[in-house]
């Protein structure tokens, strides 16, 4: 979490994972959010930097996450950090009561 004067202004939610094709562990960013009033001040970058540090400490090689195609603001933000798009993977879903 990111806080300013004891008020939460942003968070990054993650869990660890594993890339079975590459045989290495990774860190999945589940959600990243910075309060609209606190944006463009480096908070998002700081949260991603903290996640990268946690990944390195745990021996993970990579951070991965998903972005809605329509979310151009987030995509630009991530590309500014140096992130690259993965094009060979897509999401699938199934209603929990389907099986
Ligand atoms: C995307 C988001 C997390 C960015 O957080 P932020 O605190 O504003 O980002 P920062 O201030 O750390 O910006 C980091 C860099 O990206 C740039 N940047 C930030 N927002 C940008 C934008 N919308 N377009 C282009 N560049 C942007 C900054 O100028 C900065 O560049 P620099 O480090 O080279 O100076 C924030 O806009 C947000 O919470 N959006 C809504 C939720 C969302 O879409 N989350 C992502 C879900 S996948």
PDB file of C-alpha atoms and ligand atoms in Angstrom:
ATOM      1  CA  UNK A   1       0.000   0.000   0.000  1.00  0.00           C
ATOM      2  CA  UNK A   2       1.032   3.595  -0.551  1.00  0.00           C
ATOM      3  CA  UNK A   3       0.058   6.103   2.112  1.00  0.00           C
ATOM      4  CA  UNK A   4       0.322   9.840   2.655  1.00  0.00           C
ATOM      5  CA  UNK A   5      -0.216  11.199   6.147  1.00  0.00           C
ATOM      6  CA  UNK A   6      -1.717   7.855   7.212  1.00  0.00           C
ATOM      7  CA  UNK A   7      -4.236   7.933   4.353  1.00  0.00           C
ATOM      8  CA  UNK A   8      -4.084   5.146   1.774  1.00  0.00           C
ATOM      9  CA  UNK A   9      -3.560   6.670  -1.683  1.00  0.00           C
ATOM     10  CA  UNK A  10      -2.786   3.531  -3.657  1.00  0.00           C
ATOM     11  CA  UNK A  11      -2.276  -0.213  -3.580  1.00  0.00           C
ATOM     12  CA  UNK A  12      -0.760  -3.058  -5.540  1.00  0.00           C
ATOM     13  CA  UNK A  13      -2.151  -6.549  -5.046  1.00  0.00           C
ATOM     14  CA  UNK A  14       0.018  -9.514  -6.068  1.00  0.00           C
ATOM     15  CA  UNK A  15       0.631 -13.226  -5.720  1.00  0.00           C
ATOM     16  CA  UNK A  16       3.517 -15.447  -6.706  1.00  0.00           C
ATOM     17  CA  UNK A  17       3.297 -17.832  -9.640  1.00  0.00           C
ATOM     18  CA  UNK A  18       5.342 -20.070 -11.872  1.00  0.00           C
ATOM     19  CA  UNK A  19       6.043 -20.124 -15.594  1.00  0.00           C
ATOM     20  CA  UNK A  20       6.076 -23.814 -16.424  1.00  0.00           C
ATOM     21  CA  UNK A  21       7.271 -23.215 -20.015  1.00  0.00           C
ATOM     22  CA  UNK A  22      10.271 -21.182 -18.907  1.00  0.00           C
ATOM     23  CA  UNK A  23      10.690 -23.091 -15.600  1.00  0.00           C
ATOM     24  CA  UNK A  24      10.979 -19.981 -13.441  1.00  0.00           C
ATOM     25  CA  UNK A  25       8.901 -18.352 -10.741  1.00  0.00           C
ATOM     26  CA  UNK A  26       7.209 -15.036 -11.274  1.00  0.00           C
ATOM     27  CA  UNK A  27       5.078 -12.449  -9.521  1.00  0.00           C
ATOM     28  CA  UNK A  28       1.565 -11.738 -10.805  1.00  0.00           C
ATOM     29  CA  UNK A  29       0.256  -8.221 -10.252  1.00  0.00           C
ATOM     30  CA  UNK A  30      -3.482  -8.684  -9.716  1.00  0.00           C
ATOM     31  CA  UNK A  31      -4.395  -5.014  -9.380  1.00  0.00           C
ATOM     32  CA  UNK A  32      -2.718  -1.618  -9.224  1.00  0.00           C
ATOM     33  CA  UNK A  33      -4.609   1.479  -8.278  1.00  0.00           C
ATOM     34  CA  UNK A  34      -3.618   5.027  -7.345  1.00  0.00           C
ATOM     35  CA  UNK A  35      -6.217   7.489  -6.081  1.00  0.00           C
ATOM     36  CA  UNK A  36      -7.066   9.949  -8.866  1.00  0.00           C
ATOM     37  CA  UNK A  37      -5.896  12.914  -6.749  1.00  0.00           C
ATOM     38  CA  UNK A  38      -2.518  11.283  -6.115  1.00  0.00           C
ATOM     39  CA  UNK A  39      -1.648  10.370  -9.722  1.00  0.00           C
ATOM     40  CA  UNK A  40       1.294  11.560 -11.802  1.00  0.00           C
ATOM     41  CA  UNK A  41       3.467  11.939  -8.715  1.00  0.00           C
ATOM     42  CA  UNK A  42       5.377   8.669  -8.987  1.00  0.00           C
ATOM     43  CA  UNK A  43       3.146   6.596  -6.672  1.00  0.00           C
ATOM     44  CA  UNK A  44       2.343   3.982  -9.326  1.00  0.00           C
ATOM     45  CA  UNK A  45       6.001   3.692 -10.263  1.00  0.00           C
ATOM     46  CA  UNK A  46       6.921   3.346  -6.561  1.00  0.00           C
ATOM     47  CA  UNK A  47       4.393   0.515  -6.093  1.00  0.00           C
ATOM     48  CA  UNK A  48       5.682  -1.310  -9.192  1.00  0.00           C
ATOM     49  CA  UNK A  49       9.274  -0.784  -7.981  1.00  0.00           C
ATOM     50  CA  UNK A  50       8.327  -2.299  -4.604  1.00  0.00           C
ATOM     51  CA  UNK A  51       6.733  -5.285  -6.375  1.00  0.00           C
ATOM     52  CA  UNK A  52       9.898  -5.757  -8.437  1.00  0.00           C
ATOM     53  CA  UNK A  53      11.953  -5.746  -5.231  1.00  0.00           C
ATOM     54  CA  UNK A  54       9.674  -8.339  -3.621  1.00  0.00           C
ATOM     55  CA  UNK A  55       9.960 -10.485  -6.767  1.00  0.00           C
ATOM     56  CA  UNK A  56      13.773 -10.276  -6.791  1.00  0.00           C
ATOM     57  CA  UNK A  57      14.013 -11.084  -3.073  1.00  0.00           C
ATOM     58  CA  UNK A  58      11.881 -14.191  -3.630  1.00  0.00           C
ATOM     59  CA  UNK A  59      14.015 -15.292  -6.584  1.00  0.00           C
ATOM     60  CA  UNK A  60      11.343 -14.514  -9.191  1.00  0.00           C
ATOM     61  CA  UNK A  61      12.595 -13.532 -12.619  1.00  0.00           C
ATOM     62  CA  UNK A  62       9.605 -11.657 -13.947  1.00  0.00           C
ATOM     63  CA  UNK A  63       6.551  -9.590 -13.047  1.00  0.00           C
ATOM     64  CA  UNK A  64       3.453 -10.177 -15.172  1.00  0.00           C
ATOM     65  CA  UNK A  65      -0.056  -8.708 -15.234  1.00  0.00           C
ATOM     66  CA  UNK A  66      -3.002  -8.112 -17.532  1.00  0.00           C
ATOM     67  CA  UNK A  67      -4.337  -4.829 -18.882  1.00  0.00           C
ATOM     68  CA  UNK A  68      -7.683  -4.161 -20.542  1.00  0.00           C
ATOM     69  CA  UNK A  69      -7.035  -3.267 -24.168  1.00  0.00           C
ATOM     70  CA  UNK A  70      -9.129  -0.107 -23.744  1.00  0.00           C
ATOM     71  CA  UNK A  71      -7.020   1.097 -20.800  1.00  0.00           C
ATOM     72  CA  UNK A  72      -4.613   3.240 -22.805  1.00  0.00           C
ATOM     73  CA  UNK A  73      -3.581   5.308 -19.791  1.00  0.00           C
ATOM     74  CA  UNK A  74      -2.387   2.249 -17.896  1.00  0.00           C
ATOM     75  CA  UNK A  75      -0.729   0.793 -21.009  1.00  0.00           C
ATOM     76  CA  UNK A  76       1.218   4.023 -21.561  1.00  0.00           C
ATOM     77  CA  UNK A  77       2.194   4.059 -17.886  1.00  0.00           C
ATOM     78  CA  UNK A  78       3.507   0.474 -18.024  1.00  0.00           C
ATOM     79  CA  UNK A  79       5.345   1.090 -21.291  1.00  0.00           C
ATOM     80  CA  UNK A  80       7.010   4.107 -19.712  1.00  0.00           C
ATOM     81  CA  UNK A  81       8.294   1.715 -17.040  1.00  0.00           C
ATOM     82  CA  UNK A  82       9.800  -0.413 -19.810  1.00  0.00           C
ATOM     83  CA  UNK A  83       7.201  -3.211 -19.797  1.00  0.00           C
ATOM     84  CA  UNK A  84       6.586  -5.227 -22.955  1.00  0.00           C
ATOM     85  CA  UNK A  85       3.346  -6.703 -24.251  1.00  0.00           C
ATOM     86  CA  UNK A  86       2.883 -10.480 -24.314  1.00  0.00           C
ATOM     87  CA  UNK A  87       0.933 -11.299 -27.467  1.00  0.00           C
ATOM     88  CA  UNK A  88       0.973 -15.098 -27.451  1.00  0.00           C
ATOM     89  CA  UNK A  89      -1.224 -15.516 -24.343  1.00  0.00           C
ATOM     90  CA  UNK A  90      -4.933 -14.812 -23.850  1.00  0.00           C
ATOM     91  CA  UNK A  91      -7.390 -15.104 -20.970  1.00  0.00           C
ATOM     92  CA  UNK A  92     -10.205 -17.633 -20.778  1.00  0.00           C
ATOM     93  CA  UNK A  93     -13.161 -17.737 -18.395  1.00  0.00           C
ATOM     94  CA  UNK A  94     -15.969 -20.076 -17.401  1.00  0.00           C
ATOM     95  CA  UNK A  95     -18.952 -19.498 -15.095  1.00  0.00           C
ATOM     96  CA  UNK A  96     -18.320 -21.268 -11.789  1.00  0.00           C
ATOM     97  CA  UNK A  97     -21.541 -23.269 -12.145  1.00  0.00           C
ATOM     98  CA  UNK A  98     -20.797 -24.407 -15.717  1.00  0.00           C
ATOM     99  CA  UNK A  99     -19.232 -27.717 -14.731  1.00  0.00           C
TER     100      UNK A  99
HETATM  101  C1  LIG B   1      -1.947   3.629 -14.020  1.00  0.00           C
HETATM  102  C2  LIG B   1      -1.713   4.278 -12.641  1.00  0.00           C
HETATM  103  C3  LIG B   1      -1.517   3.188 -11.604  1.00  0.00           C
HETATM  104  C4  LIG B   1      -0.449   5.147 -12.722  1.00  0.00           C
HETATM  105  O1  LIG B   1      -0.177   5.638 -11.425  1.00  0.00           O
HETATM  106  P1  LIG B   1       0.555   7.038 -11.203  1.00  0.00           P
HETATM  107  O2  LIG B   1       0.841   7.126  -9.744  1.00  0.00           O
HETATM  108  O3  LIG B   1      -0.217   8.134 -11.814  1.00  0.00           O
HETATM  109  O4  LIG B   1       1.896   6.827 -12.055  1.00  0.00           O
HETATM  110  P2  LIG B   1       3.282   7.571 -11.782  1.00  0.00           P
HETATM  111  O5  LIG B   1       3.006   8.952 -11.286  1.00  0.00           O
HETATM  112  O6  LIG B   1       4.157   6.694 -10.976  1.00  0.00           O
HETATM  113  O7  LIG B   1       3.880   7.634 -13.224  1.00  0.00           O
HETATM  114  C5  LIG B   1       5.039   6.899 -13.625  1.00  0.00           C
HETATM  115  C6  LIG B   1       5.456   7.335 -14.976  1.00  0.00           C
HETATM  116  O8  LIG B   1       4.411   7.150 -15.947  1.00  0.00           O
HETATM  117  C7  LIG B   1       4.018   8.422 -16.450  1.00  0.00           C
HETATM  118  N1  LIG B   1       2.572   8.344 -16.498  1.00  0.00           N
HETATM  119  C8  LIG B   1       1.753   8.225 -15.471  1.00  0.00           C
HETATM  120  N2  LIG B   1       0.463   8.192 -15.898  1.00  0.00           N
HETATM  121  C9  LIG B   1       0.537   8.311 -17.247  1.00  0.00           C
HETATM  122  C10 LIG B   1      -0.437   8.361 -18.273  1.00  0.00           C
HETATM  123  N3  LIG B   1      -1.738   8.288 -17.965  1.00  0.00           N
HETATM  124  N4  LIG B   1      -0.048   8.465 -19.551  1.00  0.00           N
HETATM  125  C11 LIG B   1       1.263   8.520 -19.854  1.00  0.00           C
HETATM  126  N5  LIG B   1       2.240   8.496 -18.913  1.00  0.00           N
HETATM  127  C12 LIG B   1       1.880   8.395 -17.645  1.00  0.00           C
HETATM  128  C13 LIG B   1       4.520   9.458 -15.506  1.00  0.00           C
HETATM  129  O9  LIG B   1       4.802  10.681 -16.168  1.00  0.00           O
HETATM  130  C14 LIG B   1       5.788   8.810 -15.018  1.00  0.00           C
HETATM  131  O10 LIG B   1       6.829   8.932 -15.922  1.00  0.00           O
HETATM  132  P3  LIG B   1       8.339   9.039 -15.348  1.00  0.00           P
HETATM  133  O11 LIG B   1       8.445   8.082 -14.191  1.00  0.00           O
HETATM  134  O12 LIG B   1       9.170   8.678 -16.497  1.00  0.00           O
HETATM  135  O13 LIG B   1       8.462  10.447 -14.881  1.00  0.00           O
HETATM  136  C15 LIG B   1      -2.898   5.187 -12.250  1.00  0.00           C
HETATM  137  O14 LIG B   1      -3.170   6.082 -13.324  1.00  0.00           O
HETATM  138  C16 LIG B   1      -4.191   4.450 -11.917  1.00  0.00           C
HETATM  139  O15 LIG B   1      -4.403   4.008 -10.774  1.00  0.00           O
HETATM  140  N6  LIG B   1      -5.092   4.286 -12.878  1.00  0.00           N
HETATM  141  C17 LIG B   1      -6.418   3.680 -12.652  1.00  0.00           C
HETATM  142  C18 LIG B   1      -6.314   2.204 -12.321  1.00  0.00           C
HETATM  143  C19 LIG B   1      -5.638   1.437 -13.425  1.00  0.00           C
HETATM  144  O16 LIG B   1      -5.907   1.616 -14.615  1.00  0.00           O
HETATM  145  N7  LIG B   1      -4.753   0.541 -12.982  1.00  0.00           N
HETATM  146  C20 LIG B   1      -4.038  -0.348 -13.875  1.00  0.00           C
HETATM  147  C21 LIG B   1      -4.845  -1.577 -14.068  1.00  0.00           C
HETATM  148  S1  LIG B   1      -4.032  -2.692 -15.189  1.00  0.00           S
END
